[in-house]
Every structure is written in C-alpha cells, then in structure tokens.
Coordinates of N, CA and C in Angstrom, one line a residue:
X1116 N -133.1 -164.2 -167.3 CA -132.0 -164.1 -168.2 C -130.8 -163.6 -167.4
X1117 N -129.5 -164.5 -167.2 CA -128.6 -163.7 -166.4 C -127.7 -163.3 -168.1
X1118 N -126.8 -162.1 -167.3 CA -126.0 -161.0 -168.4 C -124.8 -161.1 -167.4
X1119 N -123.5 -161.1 -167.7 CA -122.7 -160.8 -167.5 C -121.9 -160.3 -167.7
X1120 N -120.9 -159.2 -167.2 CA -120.3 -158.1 -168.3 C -118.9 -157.5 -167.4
X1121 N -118.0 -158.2 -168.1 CA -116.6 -157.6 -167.4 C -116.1 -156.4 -168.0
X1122 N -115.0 -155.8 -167.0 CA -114.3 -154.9 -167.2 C -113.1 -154.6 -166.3
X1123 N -112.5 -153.8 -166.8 CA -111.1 -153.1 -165.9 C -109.9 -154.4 -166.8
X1124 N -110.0 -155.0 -167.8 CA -108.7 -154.8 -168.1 C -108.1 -154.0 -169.4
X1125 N -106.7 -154.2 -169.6 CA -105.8 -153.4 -170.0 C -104.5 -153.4 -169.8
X1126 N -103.6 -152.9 -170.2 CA -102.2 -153.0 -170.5 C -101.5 -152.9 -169.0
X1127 N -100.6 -153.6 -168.7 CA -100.2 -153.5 -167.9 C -98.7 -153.8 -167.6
X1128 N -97.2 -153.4 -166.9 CA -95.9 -153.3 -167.1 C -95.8 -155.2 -166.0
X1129 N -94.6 -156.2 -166.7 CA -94.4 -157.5 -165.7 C -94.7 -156.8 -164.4
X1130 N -94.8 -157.8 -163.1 CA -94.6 -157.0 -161.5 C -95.9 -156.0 -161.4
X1131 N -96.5 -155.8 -162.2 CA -97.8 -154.8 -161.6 C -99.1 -155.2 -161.4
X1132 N -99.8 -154.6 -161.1 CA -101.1 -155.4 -160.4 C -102.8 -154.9 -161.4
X1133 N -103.2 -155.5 -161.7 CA -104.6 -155.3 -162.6 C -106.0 -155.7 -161.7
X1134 N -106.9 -155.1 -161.7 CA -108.0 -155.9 -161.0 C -109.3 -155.8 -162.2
X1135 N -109.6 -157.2 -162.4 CA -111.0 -157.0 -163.0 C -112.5 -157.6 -162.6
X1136 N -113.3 -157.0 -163.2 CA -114.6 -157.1 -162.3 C -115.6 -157.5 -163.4
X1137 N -116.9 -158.4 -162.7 CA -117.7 -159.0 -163.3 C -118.8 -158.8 -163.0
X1138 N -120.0 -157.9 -163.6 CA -121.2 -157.5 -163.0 C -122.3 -158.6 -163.7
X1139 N -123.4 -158.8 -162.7 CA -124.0 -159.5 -163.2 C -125.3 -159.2 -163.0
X1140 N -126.6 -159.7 -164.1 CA -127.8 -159.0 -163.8 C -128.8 -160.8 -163.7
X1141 N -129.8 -160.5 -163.0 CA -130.2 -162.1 -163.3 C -129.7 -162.7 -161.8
X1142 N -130.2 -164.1 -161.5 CA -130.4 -164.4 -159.8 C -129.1 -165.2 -159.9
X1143 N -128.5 -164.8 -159.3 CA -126.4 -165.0 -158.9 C -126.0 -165.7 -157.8
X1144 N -126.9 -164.8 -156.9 CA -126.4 -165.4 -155.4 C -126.3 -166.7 -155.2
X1145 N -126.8 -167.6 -155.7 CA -126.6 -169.0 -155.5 C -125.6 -169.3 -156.4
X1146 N -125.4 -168.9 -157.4 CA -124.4 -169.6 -158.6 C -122.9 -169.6 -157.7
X1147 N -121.8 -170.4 -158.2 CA -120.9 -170.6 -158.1 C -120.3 -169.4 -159.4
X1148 N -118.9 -169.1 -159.4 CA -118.4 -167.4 -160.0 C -116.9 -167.8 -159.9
X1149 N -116.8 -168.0 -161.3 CA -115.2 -168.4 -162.1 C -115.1 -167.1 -163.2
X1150 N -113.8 -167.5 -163.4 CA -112.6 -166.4 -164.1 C -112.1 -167.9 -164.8
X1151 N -111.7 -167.6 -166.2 CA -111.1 -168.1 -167.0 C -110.8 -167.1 -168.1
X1152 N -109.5 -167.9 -168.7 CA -108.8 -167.2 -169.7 C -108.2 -167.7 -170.7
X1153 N -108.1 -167.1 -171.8 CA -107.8 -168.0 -173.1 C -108.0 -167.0 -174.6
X1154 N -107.6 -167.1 -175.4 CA -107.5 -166.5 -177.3 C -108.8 -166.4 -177.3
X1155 N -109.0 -165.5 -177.9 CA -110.6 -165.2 -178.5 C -110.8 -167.0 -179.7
X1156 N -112.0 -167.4 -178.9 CA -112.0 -168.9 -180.2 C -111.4 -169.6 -179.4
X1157 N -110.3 -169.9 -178.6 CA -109.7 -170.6 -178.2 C -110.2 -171.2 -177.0
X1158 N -109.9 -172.6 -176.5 CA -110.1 -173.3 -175.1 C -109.7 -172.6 -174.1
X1159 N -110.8 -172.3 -173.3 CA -110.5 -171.3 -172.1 C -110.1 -172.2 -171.1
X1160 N -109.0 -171.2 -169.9 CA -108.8 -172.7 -169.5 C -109.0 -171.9 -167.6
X1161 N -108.8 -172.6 -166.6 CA -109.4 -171.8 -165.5 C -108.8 -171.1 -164.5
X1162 N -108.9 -170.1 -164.1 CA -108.2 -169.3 -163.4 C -109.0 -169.5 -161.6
X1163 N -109.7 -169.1 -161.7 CA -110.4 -169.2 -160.3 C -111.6 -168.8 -160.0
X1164 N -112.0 -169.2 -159.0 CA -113.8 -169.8 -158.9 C -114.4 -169.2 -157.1
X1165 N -114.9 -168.9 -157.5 CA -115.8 -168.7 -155.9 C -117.3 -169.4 -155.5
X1166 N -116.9 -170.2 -154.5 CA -118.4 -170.2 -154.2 C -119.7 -169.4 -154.1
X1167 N -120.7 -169.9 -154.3 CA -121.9 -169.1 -153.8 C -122.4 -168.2 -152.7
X1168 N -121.3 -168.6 -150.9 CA -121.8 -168.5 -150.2 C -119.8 -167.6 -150.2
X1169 N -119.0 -167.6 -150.9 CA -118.2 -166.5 -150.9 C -116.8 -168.0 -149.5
X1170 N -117.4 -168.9 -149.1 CA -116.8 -169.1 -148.2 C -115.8 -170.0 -149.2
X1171 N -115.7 -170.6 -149.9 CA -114.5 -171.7 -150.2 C -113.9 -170.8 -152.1
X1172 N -113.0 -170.8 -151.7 CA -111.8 -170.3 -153.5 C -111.3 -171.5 -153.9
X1173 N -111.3 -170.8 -155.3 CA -110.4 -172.0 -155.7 C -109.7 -171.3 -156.9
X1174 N -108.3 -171.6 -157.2 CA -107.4 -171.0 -157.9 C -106.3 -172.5 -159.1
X1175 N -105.8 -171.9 -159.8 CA -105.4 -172.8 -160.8 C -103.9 -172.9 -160.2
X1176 N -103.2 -173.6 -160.1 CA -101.7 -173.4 -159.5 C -100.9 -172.4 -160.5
X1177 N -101.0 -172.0 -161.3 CA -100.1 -171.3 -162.3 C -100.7 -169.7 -162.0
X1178 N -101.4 -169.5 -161.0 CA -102.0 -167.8 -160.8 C -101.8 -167.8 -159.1
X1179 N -101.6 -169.1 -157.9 CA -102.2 -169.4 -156.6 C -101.1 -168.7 -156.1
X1180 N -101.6 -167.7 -155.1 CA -100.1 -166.3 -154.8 C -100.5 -165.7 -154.9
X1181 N -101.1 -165.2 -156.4 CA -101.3 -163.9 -157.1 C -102.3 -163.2 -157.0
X1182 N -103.0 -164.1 -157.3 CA -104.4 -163.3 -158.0 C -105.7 -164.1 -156.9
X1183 N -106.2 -163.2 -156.8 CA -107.7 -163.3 -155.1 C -108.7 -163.1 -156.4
X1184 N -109.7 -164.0 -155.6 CA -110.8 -163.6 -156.2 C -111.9 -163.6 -155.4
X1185 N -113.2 -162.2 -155.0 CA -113.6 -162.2 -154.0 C -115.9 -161.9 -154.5
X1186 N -116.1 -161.9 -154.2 CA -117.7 -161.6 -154.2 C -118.3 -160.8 -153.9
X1187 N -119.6 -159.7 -154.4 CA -120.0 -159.2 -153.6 C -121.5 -159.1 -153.6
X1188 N -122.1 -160.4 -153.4 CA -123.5 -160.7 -153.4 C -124.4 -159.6 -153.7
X1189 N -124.3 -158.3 -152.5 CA -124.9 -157.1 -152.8 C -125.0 -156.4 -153.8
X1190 N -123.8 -156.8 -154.3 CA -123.7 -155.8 -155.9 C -123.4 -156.8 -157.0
X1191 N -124.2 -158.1 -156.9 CA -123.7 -159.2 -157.6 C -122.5 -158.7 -158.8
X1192 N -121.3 -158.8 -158.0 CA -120.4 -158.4 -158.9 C -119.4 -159.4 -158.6
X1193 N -118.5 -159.8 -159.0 CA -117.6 -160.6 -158.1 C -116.0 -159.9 -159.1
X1194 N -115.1 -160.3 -158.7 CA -113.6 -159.5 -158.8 C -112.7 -160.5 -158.6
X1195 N -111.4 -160.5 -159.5 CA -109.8 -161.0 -159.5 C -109.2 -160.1 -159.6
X1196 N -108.1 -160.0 -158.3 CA -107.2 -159.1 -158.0 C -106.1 -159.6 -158.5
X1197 N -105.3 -159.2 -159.4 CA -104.1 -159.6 -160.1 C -103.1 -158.7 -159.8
X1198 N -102.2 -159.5 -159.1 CA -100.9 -158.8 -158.5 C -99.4 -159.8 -159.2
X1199 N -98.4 -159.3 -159.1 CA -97.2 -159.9 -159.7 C -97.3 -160.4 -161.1
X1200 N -97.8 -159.7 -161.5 CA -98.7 -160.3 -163.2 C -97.0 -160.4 -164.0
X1201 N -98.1 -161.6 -165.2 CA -96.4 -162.1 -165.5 C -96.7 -162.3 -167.1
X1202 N -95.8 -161.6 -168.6 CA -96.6 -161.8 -169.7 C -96.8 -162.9 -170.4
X1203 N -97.2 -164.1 -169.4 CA -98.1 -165.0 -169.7 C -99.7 -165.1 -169.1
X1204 N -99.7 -164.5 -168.3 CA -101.1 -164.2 -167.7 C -102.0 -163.4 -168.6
X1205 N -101.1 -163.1 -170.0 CA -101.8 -162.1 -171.1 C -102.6 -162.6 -171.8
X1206 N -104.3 -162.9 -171.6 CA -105.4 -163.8 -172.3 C -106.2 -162.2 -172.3
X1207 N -107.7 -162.9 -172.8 CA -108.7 -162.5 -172.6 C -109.3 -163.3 -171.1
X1208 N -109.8 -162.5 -170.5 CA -110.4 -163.0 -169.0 C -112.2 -163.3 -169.0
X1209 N -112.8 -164.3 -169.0 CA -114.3 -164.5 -168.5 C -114.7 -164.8 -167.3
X1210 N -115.6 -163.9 -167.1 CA -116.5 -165.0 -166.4 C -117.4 -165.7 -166.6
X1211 N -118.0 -166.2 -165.3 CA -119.1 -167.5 -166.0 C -119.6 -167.7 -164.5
X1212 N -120.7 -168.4 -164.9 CA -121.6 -168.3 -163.5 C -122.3 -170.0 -163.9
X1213 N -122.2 -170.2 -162.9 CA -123.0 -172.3 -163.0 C -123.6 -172.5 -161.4
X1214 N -123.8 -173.8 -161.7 CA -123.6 -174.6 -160.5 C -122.9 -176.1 -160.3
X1215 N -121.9 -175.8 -160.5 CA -121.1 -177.0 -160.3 C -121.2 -177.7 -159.6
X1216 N -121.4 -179.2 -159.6 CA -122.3 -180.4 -159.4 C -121.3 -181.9 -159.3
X1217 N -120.3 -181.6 -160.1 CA -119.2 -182.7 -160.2 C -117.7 -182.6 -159.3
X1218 N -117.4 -183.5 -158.9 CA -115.6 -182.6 -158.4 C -114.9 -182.3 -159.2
X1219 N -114.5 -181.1 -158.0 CA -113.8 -180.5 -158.7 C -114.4 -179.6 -159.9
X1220 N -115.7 -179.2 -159.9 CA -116.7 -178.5 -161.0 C -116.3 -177.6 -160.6
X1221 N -115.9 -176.9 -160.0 CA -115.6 -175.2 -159.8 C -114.4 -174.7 -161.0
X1222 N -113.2 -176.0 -161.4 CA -112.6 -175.4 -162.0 C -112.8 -176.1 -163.3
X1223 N -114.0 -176.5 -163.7 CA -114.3 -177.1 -165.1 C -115.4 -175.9 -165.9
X1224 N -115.0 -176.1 -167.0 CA -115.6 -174.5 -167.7 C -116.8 -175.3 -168.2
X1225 N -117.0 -176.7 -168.4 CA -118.5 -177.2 -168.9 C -119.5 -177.2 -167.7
X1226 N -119.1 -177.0 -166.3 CA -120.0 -176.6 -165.3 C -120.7 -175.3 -165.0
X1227 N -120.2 -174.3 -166.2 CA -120.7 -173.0 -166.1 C -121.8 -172.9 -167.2
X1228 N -123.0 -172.2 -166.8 CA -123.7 -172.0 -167.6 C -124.2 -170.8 -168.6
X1229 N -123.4 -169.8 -167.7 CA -123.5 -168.4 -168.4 C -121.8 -167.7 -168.6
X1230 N -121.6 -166.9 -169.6 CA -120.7 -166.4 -169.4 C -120.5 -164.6 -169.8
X1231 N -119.4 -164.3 -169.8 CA -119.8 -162.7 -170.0 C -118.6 -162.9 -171.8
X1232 N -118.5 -161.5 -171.7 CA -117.9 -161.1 -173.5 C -116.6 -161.1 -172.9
X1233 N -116.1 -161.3 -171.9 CA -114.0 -161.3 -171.8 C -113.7 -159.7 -171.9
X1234 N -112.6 -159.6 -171.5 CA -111.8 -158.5 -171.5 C -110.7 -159.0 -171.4
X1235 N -109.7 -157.9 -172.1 CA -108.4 -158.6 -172.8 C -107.3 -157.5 -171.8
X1236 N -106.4 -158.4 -171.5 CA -105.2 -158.3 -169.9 C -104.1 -158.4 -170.5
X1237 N -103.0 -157.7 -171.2 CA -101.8 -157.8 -171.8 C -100.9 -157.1 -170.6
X1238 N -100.3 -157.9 -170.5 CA -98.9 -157.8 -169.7 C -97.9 -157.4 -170.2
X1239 N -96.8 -156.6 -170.5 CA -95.8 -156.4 -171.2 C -94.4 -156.7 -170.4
X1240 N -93.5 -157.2 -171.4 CA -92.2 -157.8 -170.6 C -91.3 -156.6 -170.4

C-alpha cells in the first residue's frame, strides 16, 4: 500500500520562496514523482514531475525558472522548491506517484496512480 503525505505549505508574501515536501511509505524508488495543483474538487493540472532514477525533470512552462523539483530515494521523499512565487501559483499542491508509460506521461495526472491529501500554498499580492 503506498501513502503519501505532503507538507510545508502556507502563506506566503508575492517574490518569496515556499518549499514543499512529499513523504512516502510503500515501494517509490521506481515510480515516477509529480506535483500538481488545483481547487479542492477541481481539475488538477501539472506542475512538475521527476523521474525514478532522479535523472530527467519536467516542469509546466507557467512555474519553468521557479520552482525545482528534486528526490530523495533514501528518504523516499521528493520536494518543490518554489521561489519568485506569484498569487497565481496559490492552489492546493499534490503529489502523486505512477509509472508513466505514454508521452509525455510525466506531465499527465491519469498516469499517476497514487496520490497524497494536498497542502494549500496562498500567495498574497
């Protein structure tokens, strides 16, 4: 059974930097490890993805600059560092864990098969 469980967001001033993190329990290391964001209920839509093996990123053009997203097999946790944040980047944030199999499946949210509960990232203008 994988579990996934984010944390570290919260309020934050335009121009400042947020990081949040995704712990995971259950076999990871192979999975591919996305971030998406969107309304509670609402169409999530994708922020950025890491491979399995940590070697290839992939970012949405509306965050590519800003926000890194990095892995850390040993502590199956993986992380988006959000810097220059802007109060549209203000969603709830998920992860999700798959194995993307189609192109371009890294940034498609029906490639993922697990996801965590979101944490919510408000930016203020």
């Amino acid at each position: 059974q994988v579990r996934l469980v984010e944390s570290g967001g919260g309020l934050v001033q335009a121009g400042g930097s947020l990081r949040v993190s995704c712990e995971g329990s259950g076999w990871l290391s192979a999975s591919a490890m996305g971030w998406f964001r969107g309304a509670p209920g609402a169409e999530r839509e994708f922020v950025a993805a890491v491979a399995w093996n940590a070697r290839e990123t992939y970012y949405a053009d509306s965050v590519k600059g800003r926000f890194t997203v990095s892995r850390d097999n040993a502590k199956s946790t993986i992380y988006l560092q959000m810097d220059s944040l802007r109060p549209e980047d203000t969603a709830v944030y998920y992860c999700a864990a798959g194995r993307p199999t189609s192109p371009n499946g890294h940034t498609r949210r029906w490639e993922y098969d697990y996801w965590g509960q979101g944490t919510q990232v408000t930016v203020s203008s």
